[in-house]
mmCIF file of the C-alpha atoms, coordinates in Angstrom:
data_MODEL
# 
_entry.id   MODEL 
# 
loop_
_atom_site.group_PDB 
_atom_site.id 
_atom_site.type_symbol 
_atom_site.label_atom_id 
_atom_site.label_alt_id 
_atom_site.label_comp_id 
_atom_site.label_asym_id 
_atom_site.label_entity_id 
_atom_site.label_seq_id 
_atom_site.pdbx_PDB_ins_code 
_atom_site.Cartn_x 
_atom_site.Cartn_y 
_atom_site.Cartn_z 
_atom_site.occupancy 
_atom_site.B_iso_or_equiv 
_atom_site.pdbx_formal_charge 
_atom_site.auth_seq_id 
_atom_site.auth_comp_id 
_atom_site.auth_asym_id 
_atom_site.auth_atom_id 
_atom_site.pdbx_PDB_model_num 
ATOM 1   C CA . GLY A 1 1   ? 13.846  55.321 28.405 1.00 0.00 ? 1   GLY A CA 1 
ATOM 2   C CA . ARG A 1 2   ? 10.442  55.443 26.783 1.00 0.00 ? 2   ARG A CA 1 
ATOM 3   C CA . THR A 1 3   ? 7.617   57.976 27.125 1.00 0.00 ? 3   THR A CA 1 
ATOM 4   C CA . TYR A 1 4   ? 4.442   56.752 27.772 1.00 0.00 ? 4   TYR A CA 1 
ATOM 5   C CA . THR A 1 5   ? 1.128   58.571 27.111 1.00 0.00 ? 5   THR A CA 1 
ATOM 6   C CA . TRP A 1 6   ? -1.997  58.334 29.369 1.00 0.00 ? 6   TRP A CA 1 
ATOM 7   C CA . LYS A 1 7   ? -5.504  59.641 29.414 1.00 0.00 ? 7   LYS A CA 1 
ATOM 8   C CA . LEU A 1 8   ? -8.524  59.745 31.511 1.00 0.00 ? 8   LEU A CA 1 
ATOM 9   C CA . LYS A 1 9   ? -11.921 58.733 30.099 1.00 0.00 ? 9   LYS A CA 1 
ATOM 10  C CA . HIS A 1 10  ? -14.004 60.822 32.454 1.00 0.00 ? 10  HIS A CA 1 
ATOM 11  C CA . ASP A 1 11  ? -17.597 60.838 31.498 1.00 0.00 ? 11  ASP A CA 1 
ATOM 12  C CA . GLN A 1 12  ? -18.861 60.792 35.140 1.00 0.00 ? 12  GLN A CA 1 
ATOM 13  C CA . SER A 1 13  ? -19.605 63.719 37.380 1.00 0.00 ? 13  SER A CA 1 
ATOM 14  C CA . LEU A 1 14  ? -18.880 61.642 40.534 1.00 0.00 ? 14  LEU A CA 1 
ATOM 15  C CA . TYR A 1 15  ? -15.162 62.414 40.608 1.00 0.00 ? 15  TYR A CA 1 
ATOM 16  C CA . ASP A 1 16  ? -13.349 65.771 40.493 1.00 0.00 ? 16  ASP A CA 1 
ATOM 17  C CA . SER A 1 17  ? -11.612 65.362 37.166 1.00 0.00 ? 17  SER A CA 1 
ATOM 18  C CA . LYS A 1 18  ? -8.624  67.592 37.982 1.00 0.00 ? 18  LYS A CA 1 
ATOM 19  C CA . LYS A 1 19  ? -7.792  65.869 41.293 1.00 0.00 ? 19  LYS A CA 1 
ATOM 20  C CA . THR A 1 20  ? -8.278  62.533 39.662 1.00 0.00 ? 20  THR A CA 1 
ATOM 21  C CA . ARG A 1 21  ? -5.792  63.478 36.942 1.00 0.00 ? 21  ARG A CA 1 
ATOM 22  C CA . GLN A 1 22  ? -3.320  64.830 39.520 1.00 0.00 ? 22  GLN A CA 1 
ATOM 23  C CA . ASP A 1 23  ? -3.570  61.491 41.418 1.00 0.00 ? 23  ASP A CA 1 
ATOM 24  C CA . ILE A 1 24  ? -2.940  59.395 38.281 1.00 0.00 ? 24  ILE A CA 1 
ATOM 25  C CA . GLN A 1 25  ? 0.253   61.633 37.268 1.00 0.00 ? 25  GLN A CA 1 
ATOM 26  C CA . GLN A 1 26  ? 1.441   61.425 40.795 1.00 0.00 ? 26  GLN A CA 1 
ATOM 27  C CA . ALA A 1 27  ? 1.377   57.598 40.501 1.00 0.00 ? 27  ALA A CA 1 
ATOM 28  C CA . PHE A 1 28  ? 3.130   57.814 37.269 1.00 0.00 ? 28  PHE A CA 1 
ATOM 29  C CA . ASN A 1 29  ? 5.732   60.068 38.959 1.00 0.00 ? 29  ASN A CA 1 
ATOM 30  C CA . TYR A 1 30  ? 6.354   57.332 41.504 1.00 0.00 ? 30  TYR A CA 1 
ATOM 31  C CA . TRP A 1 31  ? 7.349   54.747 38.983 1.00 0.00 ? 31  TRP A CA 1 
ATOM 32  C CA . ALA A 1 32  ? 9.321   57.393 36.646 1.00 0.00 ? 32  ALA A CA 1 
ATOM 33  C CA . HIS A 1 33  ? 11.505  57.722 39.926 1.00 0.00 ? 33  HIS A CA 1 
ATOM 34  C CA . TYR A 1 34  ? 12.291  53.991 39.778 1.00 0.00 ? 34  TYR A CA 1 
ATOM 35  C CA . THR A 1 35  ? 12.352  53.466 36.141 1.00 0.00 ? 35  THR A CA 1 
ATOM 36  C CA . ASP A 1 36  ? 13.977  55.019 33.364 1.00 0.00 ? 36  ASP A CA 1 
ATOM 37  C CA . SER A 1 37  ? 10.315  55.686 31.738 1.00 0.00 ? 37  SER A CA 1 
ATOM 38  C CA . SER A 1 38  ? 8.441   59.113 31.488 1.00 0.00 ? 38  SER A CA 1 
ATOM 39  C CA . PHE A 1 39  ? 4.837   59.499 31.299 1.00 0.00 ? 39  PHE A CA 1 
ATOM 40  C CA . ARG A 1 40  ? 2.621   62.355 30.075 1.00 0.00 ? 40  ARG A CA 1 
ATOM 41  C CA . GLU A 1 41  ? -0.997  63.050 29.780 1.00 0.00 ? 41  GLU A CA 1 
ATOM 42  C CA . VAL A 1 42  ? -2.473  63.531 26.314 1.00 0.00 ? 42  VAL A CA 1 
ATOM 43  C CA . ALA A 1 43  ? -5.900  65.242 25.309 1.00 0.00 ? 43  ALA A CA 1 
ATOM 44  C CA . PRO A 1 44  ? -9.039  62.906 25.436 1.00 0.00 ? 44  PRO A CA 1 
ATOM 45  C CA . ASP A 1 45  ? -9.258  62.645 21.872 1.00 0.00 ? 45  ASP A CA 1 
ATOM 46  C CA . GLU A 1 46  ? -5.721  61.244 21.391 1.00 0.00 ? 46  GLU A CA 1 
ATOM 47  C CA . LYS A 1 47  ? -4.403  57.861 21.416 1.00 0.00 ? 47  LYS A CA 1 
ATOM 48  C CA . ALA A 1 48  ? -2.660  56.889 24.785 1.00 0.00 ? 48  ALA A CA 1 
ATOM 49  C CA . ASP A 1 49  ? -0.906  53.928 25.857 1.00 0.00 ? 49  ASP A CA 1 
ATOM 50  C CA . PHE A 1 50  ? -2.625  53.904 29.524 1.00 0.00 ? 50  PHE A CA 1 
ATOM 51  C CA . ASN A 1 51  ? -6.264  54.542 29.372 1.00 0.00 ? 51  ASN A CA 1 
ATOM 52  C CA . PHE A 1 52  ? -8.100  55.054 32.772 1.00 0.00 ? 52  PHE A CA 1 
ATOM 53  C CA . ALA A 1 53  ? -11.798 54.968 33.328 1.00 0.00 ? 53  ALA A CA 1 
ATOM 54  C CA . PHE A 1 54  ? -14.375 54.366 36.092 1.00 0.00 ? 54  PHE A CA 1 
ATOM 55  C CA . VAL A 1 55  ? -16.827 51.624 35.240 1.00 0.00 ? 55  VAL A CA 1 
ATOM 56  C CA . SER A 1 56  ? -19.135 49.225 37.224 1.00 0.00 ? 56  SER A CA 1 
ATOM 57  C CA . GLY A 1 57  ? -20.076 45.572 37.104 1.00 0.00 ? 57  GLY A CA 1 
ATOM 58  C CA . ASP A 1 58  ? -19.403 43.804 33.949 1.00 0.00 ? 58  ASP A CA 1 
ATOM 59  C CA . HIS A 1 59  ? -18.179 46.119 31.371 1.00 0.00 ? 59  HIS A CA 1 
ATOM 60  C CA . SER A 1 60  ? -17.494 43.637 28.338 1.00 0.00 ? 60  SER A CA 1 
ATOM 61  C CA . ASP A 1 61  ? -13.842 42.804 29.193 1.00 0.00 ? 61  ASP A CA 1 
ATOM 62  C CA . GLY A 1 62  ? -14.425 39.592 31.119 1.00 0.00 ? 62  GLY A CA 1 
ATOM 63  C CA . ALA A 1 63  ? -13.357 40.886 34.511 1.00 0.00 ? 63  ALA A CA 1 
ATOM 64  C CA . SER A 1 64  ? -16.329 42.301 36.398 1.00 0.00 ? 64  SER A CA 1 
ATOM 65  C CA . LEU A 1 65  ? -15.922 44.709 39.333 1.00 0.00 ? 65  LEU A CA 1 
ATOM 66  C CA . ASP A 1 66  ? -17.878 43.885 42.173 1.00 0.00 ? 66  ASP A CA 1 
ATOM 67  C CA . ARG A 1 67  ? -18.991 47.151 43.971 1.00 0.00 ? 67  ARG A CA 1 
ATOM 68  C CA . TYR A 1 68  ? -18.244 45.539 47.414 1.00 0.00 ? 68  TYR A CA 1 
ATOM 69  C CA . GLY A 1 69  ? -14.642 46.303 48.106 1.00 0.00 ? 69  GLY A CA 1 
ATOM 70  C CA . ARG A 1 70  ? -13.258 42.849 46.978 1.00 0.00 ? 70  ARG A CA 1 
ATOM 71  C CA . LYS A 1 71  ? -12.547 43.957 43.427 1.00 0.00 ? 71  LYS A CA 1 
ATOM 72  C CA . ILE A 1 72  ? -11.904 47.623 43.307 1.00 0.00 ? 72  ILE A CA 1 
ATOM 73  C CA . SER A 1 73  ? -9.829  47.782 40.148 1.00 0.00 ? 73  SER A CA 1 
ATOM 74  C CA . HIS A 1 74  ? -8.062  45.912 37.487 1.00 0.00 ? 74  HIS A CA 1 
ATOM 75  C CA . THR A 1 75  ? -6.023  46.062 34.320 1.00 0.00 ? 75  THR A CA 1 
ATOM 76  C CA . LEU A 1 76  ? -6.311  44.887 30.758 1.00 0.00 ? 76  LEU A CA 1 
ATOM 77  C CA . SER A 1 77  ? -3.683  45.174 28.062 1.00 0.00 ? 77  SER A CA 1 
ATOM 78  C CA . THR A 1 78  ? -3.689  44.380 24.363 1.00 0.00 ? 78  THR A CA 1 
ATOM 79  C CA . GLU A 1 79  ? -0.758  43.602 22.169 1.00 0.00 ? 79  GLU A CA 1 
ATOM 80  C CA . ASP A 1 80  ? -1.479  45.033 18.831 1.00 0.00 ? 80  ASP A CA 1 
ATOM 81  C CA . PRO A 1 81  ? -1.539  47.943 19.106 1.00 0.00 ? 81  PRO A CA 1 
ATOM 82  C CA . TYR A 1 82  ? 0.011   47.904 22.879 1.00 0.00 ? 82  TYR A CA 1 
ATOM 83  C CA . THR A 1 83  ? -2.648  49.551 24.905 1.00 0.00 ? 83  THR A CA 1 
ATOM 84  C CA . VAL A 1 84  ? -3.396  49.392 28.598 1.00 0.00 ? 84  VAL A CA 1 
ATOM 85  C CA . HIS A 1 85  ? -6.842  49.965 30.216 1.00 0.00 ? 85  HIS A CA 1 
ATOM 86  C CA . ILE A 1 86  ? -7.027  50.446 33.922 1.00 0.00 ? 86  ILE A CA 1 
ATOM 87  C CA . TYR A 1 87  ? -10.459 50.267 35.360 1.00 0.00 ? 87  TYR A CA 1 
ATOM 88  C CA . PHE A 1 88  ? -11.593 51.592 38.786 1.00 0.00 ? 88  PHE A CA 1 
ATOM 89  C CA . ASP A 1 89  ? -14.778 50.382 40.177 1.00 0.00 ? 89  ASP A CA 1 
ATOM 90  C CA . ALA A 1 90  ? -17.251 53.365 39.899 1.00 0.00 ? 90  ALA A CA 1 
ATOM 91  C CA . LYS A 1 91  ? -19.647 52.045 42.625 1.00 0.00 ? 91  LYS A CA 1 
ATOM 92  C CA . GLU A 1 92  ? -16.666 52.260 45.267 1.00 0.00 ? 92  GLU A CA 1 
ATOM 93  C CA . ASN A 1 93  ? -15.939 55.083 47.434 1.00 0.00 ? 93  ASN A CA 1 
ATOM 94  C CA . TRP A 1 94  ? -12.622 56.788 46.317 1.00 0.00 ? 94  TRP A CA 1 
ATOM 95  C CA . SER A 1 95  ? -10.668 59.445 47.904 1.00 0.00 ? 95  SER A CA 1 
ATOM 96  C CA . HIS A 1 96  ? -7.749  61.811 47.033 1.00 0.00 ? 96  HIS A CA 1 
ATOM 97  C CA . THR A 1 97  ? -6.278  61.878 50.493 1.00 0.00 ? 97  THR A CA 1 
ATOM 98  C CA . TYR A 1 98  ? -4.754  59.102 52.629 1.00 0.00 ? 98  TYR A CA 1 
ATOM 99  C CA . GLY A 1 99  ? -6.798  58.052 55.571 1.00 0.00 ? 99  GLY A CA 1 
ATOM 100 C CA . ALA A 1 100 ? -10.020 59.564 54.325 1.00 0.00 ? 100 ALA A CA 1 
ATOM 101 C CA . ILE A 1 101 ? -13.194 57.455 54.040 1.00 0.00 ? 101 ILE A CA 1 
ATOM 102 C CA . GLY A 1 102 ? -12.800 55.372 50.649 1.00 0.00 ? 102 GLY A CA 1 
ATOM 103 C CA . ASN A 1 103 ? -10.052 53.839 48.566 1.00 0.00 ? 103 ASN A CA 1 
ATOM 104 C CA . ASN A 1 104 ? -6.996  56.129 47.876 1.00 0.00 ? 104 ASN A CA 1 
ATOM 105 C CA . LEU A 1 105 ? -6.865  56.603 44.352 1.00 0.00 ? 105 LEU A CA 1 
ATOM 106 C CA . ARG A 1 106 ? -3.331  57.395 43.930 1.00 0.00 ? 106 ARG A CA 1 
ATOM 107 C CA . LEU A 1 107 ? -2.127  54.175 46.036 1.00 0.00 ? 107 LEU A CA 1 
ATOM 108 C CA . VAL A 1 108 ? -4.360  51.923 43.902 1.00 0.00 ? 108 VAL A CA 1 
ATOM 109 C CA . THR A 1 109 ? -3.171  53.605 40.711 1.00 0.00 ? 109 THR A CA 1 
ATOM 110 C CA . VAL A 1 110 ? 0.465   53.117 41.762 1.00 0.00 ? 110 VAL A CA 1 
ATOM 111 C CA . HIS A 1 111 ? -0.413  49.399 42.321 1.00 0.00 ? 111 HIS A CA 1 
ATOM 112 C CA . GLU A 1 112 ? -2.071  48.994 39.036 1.00 0.00 ? 112 GLU A CA 1 
ATOM 113 C CA . ILE A 1 113 ? 0.626   50.786 36.971 1.00 0.00 ? 113 ILE A CA 1 
ATOM 114 C CA . GLY A 1 114 ? 3.240   48.579 38.731 1.00 0.00 ? 114 GLY A CA 1 
ATOM 115 C CA . SER A 1 115 ? 1.366   45.397 37.655 1.00 0.00 ? 115 SER A CA 1 
ATOM 116 C CA . ILE A 1 116 ? 1.530   46.601 34.026 1.00 0.00 ? 116 ILE A CA 1 
ATOM 117 C CA . LEU A 1 117 ? 5.294   47.383 34.221 1.00 0.00 ? 117 LEU A CA 1 
ATOM 118 C CA . GLY A 1 118 ? 5.888   43.899 35.448 1.00 0.00 ? 118 GLY A CA 1 
ATOM 119 C CA . PHE A 1 119 ? 6.044   44.105 38.998 1.00 0.00 ? 119 PHE A CA 1 
ATOM 120 C CA . LEU A 1 120 ? 4.580   41.098 40.784 1.00 0.00 ? 120 LEU A CA 1 
ATOM 121 C CA . HIS A 1 121 ? 2.349   40.874 43.875 1.00 0.00 ? 121 HIS A CA 1 
ATOM 122 C CA . ALA A 1 122 ? 4.335   40.937 46.864 1.00 0.00 ? 122 ALA A CA 1 
ATOM 123 C CA . ASN A 1 123 ? 3.655   38.946 49.960 1.00 0.00 ? 123 ASN A CA 1 
ATOM 124 C CA . ASP A 1 124 ? 4.579   41.966 52.154 1.00 0.00 ? 124 ASP A CA 1 
ATOM 125 C CA . HIS A 1 125 ? 1.282   43.470 53.304 1.00 0.00 ? 125 HIS A CA 1 
ATOM 126 C CA . LYS A 1 126 ? 3.138   46.811 53.526 1.00 0.00 ? 126 LYS A CA 1 
ATOM 127 C CA . SER A 1 127 ? 4.265   46.776 49.862 1.00 0.00 ? 127 SER A CA 1 
ATOM 128 C CA . ILE A 1 128 ? 2.385   48.923 47.352 1.00 0.00 ? 128 ILE A CA 1 
ATOM 129 C CA . MET A 1 129 ? 2.470   45.577 45.296 1.00 0.00 ? 129 MET A CA 1 
ATOM 130 C CA . SER A 1 130 ? 0.653   43.666 48.042 1.00 0.00 ? 130 SER A CA 1 
ATOM 131 C CA . PRO A 1 131 ? -2.738  42.190 46.162 1.00 0.00 ? 131 PRO A CA 1 
ATOM 132 C CA . PHE A 1 132 ? -4.696  43.474 49.081 1.00 0.00 ? 132 PHE A CA 1 
ATOM 133 C CA . TYR A 1 133 ? -5.446  47.246 49.554 1.00 0.00 ? 133 TYR A CA 1 
ATOM 134 C CA . GLN A 1 134 ? -4.250  48.556 52.951 1.00 0.00 ? 134 GLN A CA 1 
ATOM 135 C CA . VAL A 1 135 ? -5.680  51.561 54.625 1.00 0.00 ? 135 VAL A CA 1 
ATOM 136 C CA . ILE A 1 136 ? -5.599  52.918 58.268 1.00 0.00 ? 136 ILE A CA 1 
ATOM 137 C CA . HIS A 1 137 ? -8.963  53.153 59.515 1.00 0.00 ? 137 HIS A CA 1 
ATOM 138 C CA . PRO A 1 138 ? -9.753  56.341 61.838 1.00 0.00 ? 138 PRO A CA 1 
ATOM 139 C CA . ASN A 1 139 ? -10.541 54.011 64.956 1.00 0.00 ? 139 ASN A CA 1 
ATOM 140 C CA . GLU A 1 140 ? -6.782  52.749 64.670 1.00 0.00 ? 140 GLU A CA 1 
ATOM 141 C CA . VAL A 1 141 ? -5.447  56.333 64.384 1.00 0.00 ? 141 VAL A CA 1 
ATOM 142 C CA . LEU A 1 142 ? -7.588  57.123 67.511 1.00 0.00 ? 142 LEU A CA 1 
ATOM 143 C CA . SER A 1 143 ? -6.223  54.022 69.523 1.00 0.00 ? 143 SER A CA 1 
ATOM 144 C CA . ILE A 1 144 ? -2.716  55.102 68.735 1.00 0.00 ? 144 ILE A CA 1 
ATOM 145 C CA . GLN A 1 145 ? -3.089  58.765 69.828 1.00 0.00 ? 145 GLN A CA 1 
# 
């Protein structure tokens, strides 16, 4: 299998860089388990196959992020050289734990990487490839208990 490289353009102090990088690597580990590919982080000054960044609004790629929960992330790929950019909406709330307030960064990253690897959106709302982000709200947890 092929080894892909990735890096995080992390020029904002809004997010814990170490936890963000761990979430991204865990998302890659998920796909490494199901594919014959491997993924490794490279230094910020190195060239990477996958480039991650937190941006807001119109960031010059024709696909604005809306800061209102409807469009929380998206990908852009180029052919020559093959490079992937995965953008997260910097105006959204992001979390590193499931069930916390905000979008779970690892789950959203698994979805975006899956899209780049060729997995299509799934009609099953429980699938990681569902086009709609699913989260269990605290009130739902309380009603179950």
